[in-house]
mmCIF file of C-alpha atoms and ligand atoms in Angstrom:
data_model
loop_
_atom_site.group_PDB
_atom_site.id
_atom_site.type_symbol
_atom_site.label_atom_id
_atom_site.label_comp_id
_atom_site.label_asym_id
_atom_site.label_seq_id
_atom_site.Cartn_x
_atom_site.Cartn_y
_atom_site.Cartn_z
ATOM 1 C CA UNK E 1 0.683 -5.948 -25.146
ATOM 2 C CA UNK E 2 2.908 -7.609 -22.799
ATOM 3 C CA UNK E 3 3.161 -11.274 -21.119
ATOM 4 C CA UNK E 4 2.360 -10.606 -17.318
ATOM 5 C CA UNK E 5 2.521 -12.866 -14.439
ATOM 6 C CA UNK E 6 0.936 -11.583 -11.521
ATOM 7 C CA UNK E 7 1.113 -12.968 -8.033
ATOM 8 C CA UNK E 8 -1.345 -11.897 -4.669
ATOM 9 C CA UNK E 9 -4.662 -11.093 -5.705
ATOM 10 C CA UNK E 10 -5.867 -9.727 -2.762
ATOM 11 C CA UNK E 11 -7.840 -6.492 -1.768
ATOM 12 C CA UNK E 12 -5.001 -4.715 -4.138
ATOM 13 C CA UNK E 13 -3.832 -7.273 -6.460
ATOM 14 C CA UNK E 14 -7.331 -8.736 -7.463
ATOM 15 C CA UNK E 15 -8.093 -5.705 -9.293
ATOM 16 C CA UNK E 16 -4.929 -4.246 -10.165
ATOM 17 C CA UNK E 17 -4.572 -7.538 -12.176
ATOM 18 C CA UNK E 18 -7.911 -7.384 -13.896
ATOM 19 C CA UNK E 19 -7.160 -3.591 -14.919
ATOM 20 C CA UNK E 20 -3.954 -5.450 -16.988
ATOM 21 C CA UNK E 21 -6.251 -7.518 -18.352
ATOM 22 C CA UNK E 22 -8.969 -5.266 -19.393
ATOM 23 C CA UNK E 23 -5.746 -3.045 -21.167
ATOM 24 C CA UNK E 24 -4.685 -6.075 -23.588
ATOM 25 C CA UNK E 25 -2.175 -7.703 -21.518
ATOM 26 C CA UNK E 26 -1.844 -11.492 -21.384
ATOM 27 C CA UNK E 27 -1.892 -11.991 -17.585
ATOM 28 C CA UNK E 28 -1.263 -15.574 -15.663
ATOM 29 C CA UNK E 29 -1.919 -15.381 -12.207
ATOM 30 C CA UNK E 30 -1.435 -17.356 -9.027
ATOM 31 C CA UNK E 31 -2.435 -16.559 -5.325
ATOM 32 C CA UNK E 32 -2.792 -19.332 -2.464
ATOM 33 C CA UNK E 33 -6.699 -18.784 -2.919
ATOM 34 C CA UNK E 34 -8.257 -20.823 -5.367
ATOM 35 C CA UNK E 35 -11.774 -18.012 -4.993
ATOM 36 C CA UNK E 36 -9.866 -15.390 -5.958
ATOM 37 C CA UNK E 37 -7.897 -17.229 -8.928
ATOM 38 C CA UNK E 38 -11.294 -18.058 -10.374
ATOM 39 C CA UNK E 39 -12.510 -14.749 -10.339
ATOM 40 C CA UNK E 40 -9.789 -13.102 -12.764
ATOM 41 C CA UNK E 41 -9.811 -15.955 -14.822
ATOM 42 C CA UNK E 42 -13.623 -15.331 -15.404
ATOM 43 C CA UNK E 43 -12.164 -11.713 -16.216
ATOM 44 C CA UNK E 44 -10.357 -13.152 -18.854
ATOM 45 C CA UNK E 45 -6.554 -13.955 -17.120
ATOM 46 C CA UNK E 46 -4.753 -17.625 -16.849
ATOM 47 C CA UNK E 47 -4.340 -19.040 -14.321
ATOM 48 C CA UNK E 48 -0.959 -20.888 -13.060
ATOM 49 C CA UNK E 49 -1.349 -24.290 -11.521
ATOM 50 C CA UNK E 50 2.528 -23.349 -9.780
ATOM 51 C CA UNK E 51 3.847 -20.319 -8.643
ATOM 52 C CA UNK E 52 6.626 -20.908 -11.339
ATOM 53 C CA UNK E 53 4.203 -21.305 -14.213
ATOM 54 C CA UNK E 54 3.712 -17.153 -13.593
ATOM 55 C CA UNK E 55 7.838 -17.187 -15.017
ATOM 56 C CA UNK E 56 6.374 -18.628 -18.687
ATOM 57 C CA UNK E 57 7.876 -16.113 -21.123
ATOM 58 C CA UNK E 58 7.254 -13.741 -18.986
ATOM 59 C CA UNK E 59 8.066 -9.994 -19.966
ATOM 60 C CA UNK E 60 6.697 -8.873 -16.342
ATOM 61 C CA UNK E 61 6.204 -10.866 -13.149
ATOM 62 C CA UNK E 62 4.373 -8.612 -10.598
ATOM 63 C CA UNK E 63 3.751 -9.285 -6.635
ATOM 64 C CA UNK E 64 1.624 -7.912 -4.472
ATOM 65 C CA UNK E 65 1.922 -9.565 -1.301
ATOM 66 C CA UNK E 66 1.323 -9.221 2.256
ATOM 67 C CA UNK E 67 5.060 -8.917 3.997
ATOM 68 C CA UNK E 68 8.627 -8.756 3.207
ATOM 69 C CA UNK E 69 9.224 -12.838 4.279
ATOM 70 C CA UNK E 70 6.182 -13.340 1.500
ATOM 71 C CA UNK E 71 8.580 -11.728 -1.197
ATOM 72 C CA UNK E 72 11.572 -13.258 -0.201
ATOM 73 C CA UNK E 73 10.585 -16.326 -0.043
ATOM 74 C CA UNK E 74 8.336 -16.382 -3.424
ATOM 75 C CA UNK E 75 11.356 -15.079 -5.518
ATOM 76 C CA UNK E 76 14.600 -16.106 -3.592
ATOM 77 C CA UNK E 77 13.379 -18.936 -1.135
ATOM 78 C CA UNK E 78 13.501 -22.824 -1.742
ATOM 79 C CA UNK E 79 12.261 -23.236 -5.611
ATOM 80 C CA UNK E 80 11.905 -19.592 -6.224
ATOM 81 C CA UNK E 81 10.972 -17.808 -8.686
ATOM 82 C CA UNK E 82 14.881 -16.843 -9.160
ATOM 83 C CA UNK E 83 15.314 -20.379 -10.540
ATOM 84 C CA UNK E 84 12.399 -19.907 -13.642
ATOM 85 C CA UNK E 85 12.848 -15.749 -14.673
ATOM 86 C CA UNK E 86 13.904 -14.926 -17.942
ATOM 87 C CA UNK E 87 17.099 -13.109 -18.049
ATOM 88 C CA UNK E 88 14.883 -10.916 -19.847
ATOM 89 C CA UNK E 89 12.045 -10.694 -17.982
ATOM 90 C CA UNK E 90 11.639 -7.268 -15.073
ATOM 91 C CA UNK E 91 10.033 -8.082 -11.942
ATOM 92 C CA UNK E 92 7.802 -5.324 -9.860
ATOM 93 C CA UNK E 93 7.148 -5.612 -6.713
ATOM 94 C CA UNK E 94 4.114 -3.581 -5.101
ATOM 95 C CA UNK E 95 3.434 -5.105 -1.430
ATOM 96 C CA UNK E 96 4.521 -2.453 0.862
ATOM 97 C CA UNK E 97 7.805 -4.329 2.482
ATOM 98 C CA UNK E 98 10.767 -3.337 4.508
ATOM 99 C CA UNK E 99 13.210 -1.529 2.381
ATOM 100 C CA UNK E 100 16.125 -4.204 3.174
ATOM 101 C CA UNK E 101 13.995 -7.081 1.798
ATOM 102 C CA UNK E 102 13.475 -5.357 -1.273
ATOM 103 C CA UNK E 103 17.350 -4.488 -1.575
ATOM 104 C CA UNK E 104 18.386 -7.963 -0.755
ATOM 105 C CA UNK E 105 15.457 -9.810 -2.856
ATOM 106 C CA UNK E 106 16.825 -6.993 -6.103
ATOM 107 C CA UNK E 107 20.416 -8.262 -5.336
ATOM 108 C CA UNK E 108 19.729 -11.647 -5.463
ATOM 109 C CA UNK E 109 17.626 -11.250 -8.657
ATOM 110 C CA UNK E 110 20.622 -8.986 -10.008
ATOM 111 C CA UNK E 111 23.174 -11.734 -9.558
ATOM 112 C CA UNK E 112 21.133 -14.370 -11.791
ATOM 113 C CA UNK E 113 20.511 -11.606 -14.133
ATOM 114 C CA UNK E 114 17.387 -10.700 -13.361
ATOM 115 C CA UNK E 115 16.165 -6.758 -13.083
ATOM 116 C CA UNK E 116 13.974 -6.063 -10.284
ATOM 117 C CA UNK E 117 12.425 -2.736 -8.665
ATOM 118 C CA UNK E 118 10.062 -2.215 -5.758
ATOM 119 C CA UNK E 119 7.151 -0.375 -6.237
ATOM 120 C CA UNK E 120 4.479 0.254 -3.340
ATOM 121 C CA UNK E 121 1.588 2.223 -4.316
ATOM 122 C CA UNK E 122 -0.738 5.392 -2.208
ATOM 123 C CA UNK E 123 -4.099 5.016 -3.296
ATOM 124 C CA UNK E 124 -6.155 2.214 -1.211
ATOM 125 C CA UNK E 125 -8.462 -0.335 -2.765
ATOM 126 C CA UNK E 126 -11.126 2.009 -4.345
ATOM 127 C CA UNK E 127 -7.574 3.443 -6.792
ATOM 128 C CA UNK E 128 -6.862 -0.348 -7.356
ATOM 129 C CA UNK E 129 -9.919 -0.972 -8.807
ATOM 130 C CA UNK E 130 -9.760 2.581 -10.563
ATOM 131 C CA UNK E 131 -6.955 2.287 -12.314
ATOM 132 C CA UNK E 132 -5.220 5.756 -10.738
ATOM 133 C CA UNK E 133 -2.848 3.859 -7.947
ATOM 134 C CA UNK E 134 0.243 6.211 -7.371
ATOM 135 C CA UNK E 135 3.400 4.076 -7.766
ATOM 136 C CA UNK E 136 6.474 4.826 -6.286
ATOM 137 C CA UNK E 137 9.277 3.265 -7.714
ATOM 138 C CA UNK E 138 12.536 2.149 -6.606
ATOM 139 C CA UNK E 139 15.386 0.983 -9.100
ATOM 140 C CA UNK E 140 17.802 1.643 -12.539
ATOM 141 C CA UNK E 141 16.530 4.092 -14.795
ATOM 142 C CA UNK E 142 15.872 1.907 -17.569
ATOM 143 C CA UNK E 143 14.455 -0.558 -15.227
ATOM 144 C CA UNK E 144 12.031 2.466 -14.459
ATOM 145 C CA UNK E 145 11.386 3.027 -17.945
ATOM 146 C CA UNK E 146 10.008 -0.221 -18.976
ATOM 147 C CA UNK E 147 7.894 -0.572 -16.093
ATOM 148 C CA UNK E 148 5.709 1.933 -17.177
ATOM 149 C CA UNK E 149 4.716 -0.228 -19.847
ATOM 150 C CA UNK E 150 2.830 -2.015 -17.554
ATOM 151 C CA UNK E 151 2.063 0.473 -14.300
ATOM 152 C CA UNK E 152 0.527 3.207 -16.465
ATOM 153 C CA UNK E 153 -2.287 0.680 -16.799
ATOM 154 C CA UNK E 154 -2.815 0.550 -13.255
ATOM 155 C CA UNK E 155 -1.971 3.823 -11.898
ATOM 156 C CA UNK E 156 -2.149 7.463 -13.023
ATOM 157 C CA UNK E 157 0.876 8.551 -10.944
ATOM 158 C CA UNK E 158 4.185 7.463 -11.564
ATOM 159 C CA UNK E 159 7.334 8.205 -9.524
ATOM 160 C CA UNK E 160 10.692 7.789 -9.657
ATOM 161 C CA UNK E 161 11.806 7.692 -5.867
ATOM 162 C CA UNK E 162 15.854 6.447 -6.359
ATOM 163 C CA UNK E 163 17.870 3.155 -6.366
ATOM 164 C CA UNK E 164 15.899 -0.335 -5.246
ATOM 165 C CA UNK E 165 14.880 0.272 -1.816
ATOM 166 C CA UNK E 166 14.102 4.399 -1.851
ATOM 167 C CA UNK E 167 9.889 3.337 -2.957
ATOM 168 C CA UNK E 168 9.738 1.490 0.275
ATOM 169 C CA UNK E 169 11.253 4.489 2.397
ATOM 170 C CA UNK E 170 8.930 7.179 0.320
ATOM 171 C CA UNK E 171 5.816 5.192 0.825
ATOM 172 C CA UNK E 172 6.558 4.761 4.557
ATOM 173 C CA UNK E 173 7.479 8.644 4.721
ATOM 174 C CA UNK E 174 4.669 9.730 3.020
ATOM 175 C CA UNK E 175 2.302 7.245 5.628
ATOM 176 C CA UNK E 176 4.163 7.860 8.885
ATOM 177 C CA UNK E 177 3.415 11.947 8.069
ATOM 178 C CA UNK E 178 -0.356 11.087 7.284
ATOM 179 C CA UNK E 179 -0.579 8.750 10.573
ATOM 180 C CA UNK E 180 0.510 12.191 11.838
ATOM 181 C CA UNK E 181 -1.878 14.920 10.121
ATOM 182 C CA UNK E 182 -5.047 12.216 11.127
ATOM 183 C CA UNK E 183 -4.098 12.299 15.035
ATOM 184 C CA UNK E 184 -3.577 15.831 15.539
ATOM 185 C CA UNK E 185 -6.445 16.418 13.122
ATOM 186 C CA UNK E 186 -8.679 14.637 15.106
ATOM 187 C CA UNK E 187 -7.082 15.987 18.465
ATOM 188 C CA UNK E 188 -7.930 19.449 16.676
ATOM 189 C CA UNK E 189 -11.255 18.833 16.362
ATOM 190 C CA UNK E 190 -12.001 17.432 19.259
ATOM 191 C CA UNK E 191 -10.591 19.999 21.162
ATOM 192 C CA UNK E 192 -13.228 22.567 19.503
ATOM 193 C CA UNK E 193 -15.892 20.456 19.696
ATOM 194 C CA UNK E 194 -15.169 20.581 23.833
ATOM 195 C CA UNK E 195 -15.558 23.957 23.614
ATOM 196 C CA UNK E 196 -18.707 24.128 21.951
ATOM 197 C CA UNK E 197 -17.349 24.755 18.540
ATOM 198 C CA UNK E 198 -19.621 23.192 15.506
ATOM 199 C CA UNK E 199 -16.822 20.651 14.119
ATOM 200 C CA UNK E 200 -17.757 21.947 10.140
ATOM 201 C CA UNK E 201 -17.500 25.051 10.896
ATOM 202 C CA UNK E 202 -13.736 24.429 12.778
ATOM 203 C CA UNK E 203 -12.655 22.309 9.860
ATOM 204 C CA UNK E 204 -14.122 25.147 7.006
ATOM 205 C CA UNK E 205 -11.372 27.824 9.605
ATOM 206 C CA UNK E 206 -8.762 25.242 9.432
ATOM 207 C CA UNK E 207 -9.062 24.482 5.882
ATOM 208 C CA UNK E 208 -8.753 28.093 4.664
ATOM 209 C CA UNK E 209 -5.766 28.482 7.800
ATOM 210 C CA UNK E 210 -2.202 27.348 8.604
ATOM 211 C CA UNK E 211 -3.881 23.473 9.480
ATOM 212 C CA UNK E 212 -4.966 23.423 6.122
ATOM 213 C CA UNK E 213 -3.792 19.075 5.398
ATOM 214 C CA UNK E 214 -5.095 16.525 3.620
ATOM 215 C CA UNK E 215 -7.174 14.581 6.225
ATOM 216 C CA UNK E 216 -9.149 17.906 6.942
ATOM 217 C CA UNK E 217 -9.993 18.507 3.345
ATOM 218 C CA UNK E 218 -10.370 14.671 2.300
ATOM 219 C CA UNK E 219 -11.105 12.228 4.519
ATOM 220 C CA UNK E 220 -11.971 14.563 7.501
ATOM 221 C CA UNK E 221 -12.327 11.874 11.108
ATOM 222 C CA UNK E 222 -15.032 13.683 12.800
ATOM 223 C CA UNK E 223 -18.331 11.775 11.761
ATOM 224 C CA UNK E 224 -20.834 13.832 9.401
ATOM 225 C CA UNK E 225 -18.530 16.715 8.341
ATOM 226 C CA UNK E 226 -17.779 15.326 5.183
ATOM 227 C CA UNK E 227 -19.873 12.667 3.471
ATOM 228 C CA UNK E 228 -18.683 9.477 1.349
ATOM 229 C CA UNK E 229 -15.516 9.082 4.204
ATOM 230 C CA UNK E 230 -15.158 6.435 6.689
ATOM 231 C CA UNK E 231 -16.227 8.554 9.512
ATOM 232 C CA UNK E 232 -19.938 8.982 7.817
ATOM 233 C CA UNK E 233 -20.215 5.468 7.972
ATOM 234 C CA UNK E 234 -19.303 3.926 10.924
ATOM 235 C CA UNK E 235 -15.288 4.006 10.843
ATOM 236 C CA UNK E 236 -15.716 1.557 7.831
ATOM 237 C CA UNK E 237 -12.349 1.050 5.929
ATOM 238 C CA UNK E 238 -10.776 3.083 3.448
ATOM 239 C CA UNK E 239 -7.428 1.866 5.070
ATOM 240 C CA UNK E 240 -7.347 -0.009 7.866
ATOM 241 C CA UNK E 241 -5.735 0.988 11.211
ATOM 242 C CA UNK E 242 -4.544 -2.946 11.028
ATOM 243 C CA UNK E 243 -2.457 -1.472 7.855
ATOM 244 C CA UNK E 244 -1.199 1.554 9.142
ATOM 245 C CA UNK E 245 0.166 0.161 12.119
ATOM 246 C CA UNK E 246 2.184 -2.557 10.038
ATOM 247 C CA UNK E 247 3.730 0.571 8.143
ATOM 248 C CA UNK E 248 4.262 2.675 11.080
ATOM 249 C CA UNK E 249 5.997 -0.573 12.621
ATOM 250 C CA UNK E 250 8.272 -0.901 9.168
ATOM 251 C CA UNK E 251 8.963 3.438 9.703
ATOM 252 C CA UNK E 252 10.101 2.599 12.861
ATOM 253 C CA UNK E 253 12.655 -0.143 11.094
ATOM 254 C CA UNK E 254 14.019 2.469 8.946
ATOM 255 C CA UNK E 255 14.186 5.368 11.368
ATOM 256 C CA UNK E 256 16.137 2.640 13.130
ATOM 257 C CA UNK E 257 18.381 1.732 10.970
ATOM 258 C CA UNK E 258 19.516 5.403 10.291
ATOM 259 C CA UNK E 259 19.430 6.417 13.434
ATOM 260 C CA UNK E 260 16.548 9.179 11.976
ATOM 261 C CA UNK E 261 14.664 10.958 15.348
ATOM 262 C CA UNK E 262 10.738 10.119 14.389
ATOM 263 C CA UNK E 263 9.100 11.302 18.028
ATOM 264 C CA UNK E 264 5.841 12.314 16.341
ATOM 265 C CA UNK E 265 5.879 8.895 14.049
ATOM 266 C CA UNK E 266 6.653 6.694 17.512
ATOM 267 C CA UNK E 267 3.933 8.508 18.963
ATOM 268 C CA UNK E 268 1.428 7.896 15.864
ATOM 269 C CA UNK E 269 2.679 4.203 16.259
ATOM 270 C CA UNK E 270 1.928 3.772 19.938
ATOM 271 C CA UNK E 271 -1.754 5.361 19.197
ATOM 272 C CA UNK E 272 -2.791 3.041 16.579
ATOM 273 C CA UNK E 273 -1.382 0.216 18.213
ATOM 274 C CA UNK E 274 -3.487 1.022 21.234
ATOM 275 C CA UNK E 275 -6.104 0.830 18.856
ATOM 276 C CA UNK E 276 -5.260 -2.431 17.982
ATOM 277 C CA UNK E 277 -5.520 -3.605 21.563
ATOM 278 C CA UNK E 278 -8.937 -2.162 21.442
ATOM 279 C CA UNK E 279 -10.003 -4.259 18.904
ATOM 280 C CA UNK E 280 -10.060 -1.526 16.607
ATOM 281 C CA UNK E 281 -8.253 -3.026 14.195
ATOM 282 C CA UNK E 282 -10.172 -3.265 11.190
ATOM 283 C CA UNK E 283 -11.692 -0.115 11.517
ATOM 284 C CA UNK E 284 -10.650 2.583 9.385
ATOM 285 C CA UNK E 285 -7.571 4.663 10.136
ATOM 286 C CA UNK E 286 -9.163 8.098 11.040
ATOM 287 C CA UNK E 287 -11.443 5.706 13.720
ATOM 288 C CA UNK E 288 -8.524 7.633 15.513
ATOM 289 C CA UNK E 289 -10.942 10.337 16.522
ATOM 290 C CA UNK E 290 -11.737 8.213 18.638
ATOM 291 C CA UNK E 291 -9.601 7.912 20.883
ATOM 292 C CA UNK E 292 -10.171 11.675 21.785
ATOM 293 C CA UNK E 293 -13.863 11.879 21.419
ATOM 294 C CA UNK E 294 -15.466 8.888 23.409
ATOM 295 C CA UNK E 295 -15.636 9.955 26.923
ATOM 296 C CA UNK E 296 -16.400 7.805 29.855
HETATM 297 P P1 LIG P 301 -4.567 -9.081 1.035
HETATM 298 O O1 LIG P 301 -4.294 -9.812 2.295
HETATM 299 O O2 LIG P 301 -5.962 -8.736 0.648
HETATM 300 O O3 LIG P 301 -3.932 -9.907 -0.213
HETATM 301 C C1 LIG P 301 -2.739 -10.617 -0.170
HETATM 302 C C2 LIG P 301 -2.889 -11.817 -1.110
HETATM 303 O O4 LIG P 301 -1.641 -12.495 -1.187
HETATM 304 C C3 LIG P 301 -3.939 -12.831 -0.626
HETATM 305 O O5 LIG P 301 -4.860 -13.108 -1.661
HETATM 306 C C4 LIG P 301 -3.095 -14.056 -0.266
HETATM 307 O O6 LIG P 301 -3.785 -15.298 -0.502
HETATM 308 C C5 LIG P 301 -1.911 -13.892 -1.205
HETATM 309 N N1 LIG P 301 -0.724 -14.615 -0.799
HETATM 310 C C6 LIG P 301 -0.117 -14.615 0.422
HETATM 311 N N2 LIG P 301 0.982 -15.407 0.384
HETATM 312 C C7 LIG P 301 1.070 -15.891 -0.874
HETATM 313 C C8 LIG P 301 1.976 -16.770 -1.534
HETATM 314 N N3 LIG P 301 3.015 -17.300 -0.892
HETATM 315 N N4 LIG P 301 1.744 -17.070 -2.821
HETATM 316 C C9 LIG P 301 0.677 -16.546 -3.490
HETATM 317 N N5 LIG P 301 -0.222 -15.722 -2.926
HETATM 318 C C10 LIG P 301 -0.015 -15.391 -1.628
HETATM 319 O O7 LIG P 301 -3.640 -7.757 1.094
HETATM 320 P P2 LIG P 301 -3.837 -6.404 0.252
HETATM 321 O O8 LIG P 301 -4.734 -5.478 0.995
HETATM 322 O O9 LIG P 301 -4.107 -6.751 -1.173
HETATM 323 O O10 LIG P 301 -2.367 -5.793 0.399
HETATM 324 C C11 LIG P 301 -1.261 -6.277 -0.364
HETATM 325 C C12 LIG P 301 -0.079 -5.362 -0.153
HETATM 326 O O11 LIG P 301 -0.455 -4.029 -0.542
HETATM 327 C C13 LIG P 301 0.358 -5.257 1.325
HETATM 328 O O12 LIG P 301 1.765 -5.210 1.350
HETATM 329 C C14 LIG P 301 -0.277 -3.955 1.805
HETATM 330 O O13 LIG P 301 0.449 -3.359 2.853
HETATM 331 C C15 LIG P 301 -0.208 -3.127 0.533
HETATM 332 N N6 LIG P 301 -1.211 -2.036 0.449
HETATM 333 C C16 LIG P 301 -2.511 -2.246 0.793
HETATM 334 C C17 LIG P 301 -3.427 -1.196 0.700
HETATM 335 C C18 LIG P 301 -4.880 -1.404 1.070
HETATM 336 O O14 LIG P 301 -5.605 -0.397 1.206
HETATM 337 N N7 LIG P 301 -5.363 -2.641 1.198
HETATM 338 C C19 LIG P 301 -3.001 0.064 0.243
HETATM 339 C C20 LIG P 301 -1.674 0.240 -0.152
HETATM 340 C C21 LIG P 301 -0.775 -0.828 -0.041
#
């Protein structure tokens, strides 16, 4: 059993905190949001009347916030949290952030002793609440090591991506290349259906063919193929389009930054931000089939 302190309960962090709970670990949370405070102390966590109270003893302090100027600022801004950690203590961050913050927020923590790694996670809010997140984790070895301790109770994979930084670029890989599969899925599909083609039958060929990918066999966009996915029931998220634009936008940072040519993740980018401008935004992510099915 370990002392956590766990800040952002959101969509994610709400019940990726109550799954530490539920495994033994004394957990003291804080969010912004009093409702969702109340709710994981009913499941049995503290709460922390300051951000810094989270620090108390703490063997883990874990974030899950919305954007790389939330991390900074809660760990290296005025009064952070770099002022209250335990030389001892490892900090995790899972919010899906630009890789820089999370080097420069681990470099910071590093030079006021502190160990630090970033860890985003692939699995939505329905692997939150199940316990089987996928981390992918950024930092030391041994830093990696005793992290487990506490993401094994919230996740079922576990991977080691490289030095603090590398589980922001993996994550954003991995979600630029689905942004991808989903649009020329859908453009796929749609393209049969034109032609008369029945769009289960198209996706059975393509699943046992060369398009064979994860969105067809999954989470396929065209309505009423598959059932139980967002496009059975209305486009409702699953994973917002609002979401996957923010990470194509932080892809494009990276690809920047390198110099990296990403024509097929600029064009997935420009697509779902035209969905945005739609008003599409809180619709699920394959609500991308869209944009090639509805016909004036
Ligand atoms: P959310 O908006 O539901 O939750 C964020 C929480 O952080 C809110 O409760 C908010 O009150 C709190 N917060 C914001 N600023 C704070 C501060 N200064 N101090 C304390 N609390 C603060 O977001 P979410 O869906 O839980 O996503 C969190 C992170 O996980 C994001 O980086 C997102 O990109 C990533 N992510 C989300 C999903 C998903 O499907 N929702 C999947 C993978 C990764």
């Amino acid at each position: 059993m370990a002392k956590v302190g766990f800040i952002g309960l959101g969509n994610m962090g709400g019940p990726m905190a109550a799954n530490l709970v539920k495994a033994g670990h004394q957990v003291t949370v804080f969010d912004l949001n009093e409702e969702v405070v109340n709710q994981l102390v009913e499941q049995g966590a503290h709460s922390a009347s300051k951000v810094s109270d989270t620090c108390t003893d703490a063997d883990f302090v874990i974030s899950m916030l919305p954007a790389g100027k939330h991390v900074r600022s809660i760990y290296t801004g005025e009064d952070g949290l770099i002022n209250y950690l335990s030389k001892s203590a490892l900090v995790i961050d899972c919010s899906t952030i630009d890789a820089e913050s999370a080097q420069f927020v681990g470099k910071e923590l590093a030079n006021a002793g502190v160990s630090f790694v970033d860890a985003p996670v692939s699995g939505g809010v329905a692997g939150a609440a199940a316990g089987t997140l996928t981390f992918i984790v950024g930092g030391r070895d041994e830093d990696f090591a005793k992290a487990h301790t506490v993401l094994k109770d919230m996740g079922k994979n576990i991977y080691h991506a490289g030095d603090i930084g590398a589980g922001q670029v993996a994550k954003i890989c991995n979600n630029m290349l689905l942004s991808i599969l989903m649009a020329g899925t859908s453009e796929a599909l749609q393209m049969g259906v034109d032609h008369g083609l029945d769009p289960k039958v198209l996706s059975e060929i393509m699943l046992n063919s060369s398009g064979r990918n994860w969105t067809l066999e999954v989470y396929n966009p065209c309505p009423n193929v598959l059932d139980n996915v967002p496009s059975s029931n209305e486009y409702k998220p699953g994973f917002m389009v609002d979401l996957m634009a923010k990470d194509l936008g932080l892809a494009m940072q990276a690809a920047q930054q390198t110099n990296s040519a990403t024509p097929m993740g600029a064009l997935a980018k420009n697509l779902y931000n035209l969905m945005q401008n739609q008003g599409k935004g809180a619709e699920d992510f394959s609500a991308i089939f869209k944009l090639f099915s509805e016909k004036s």
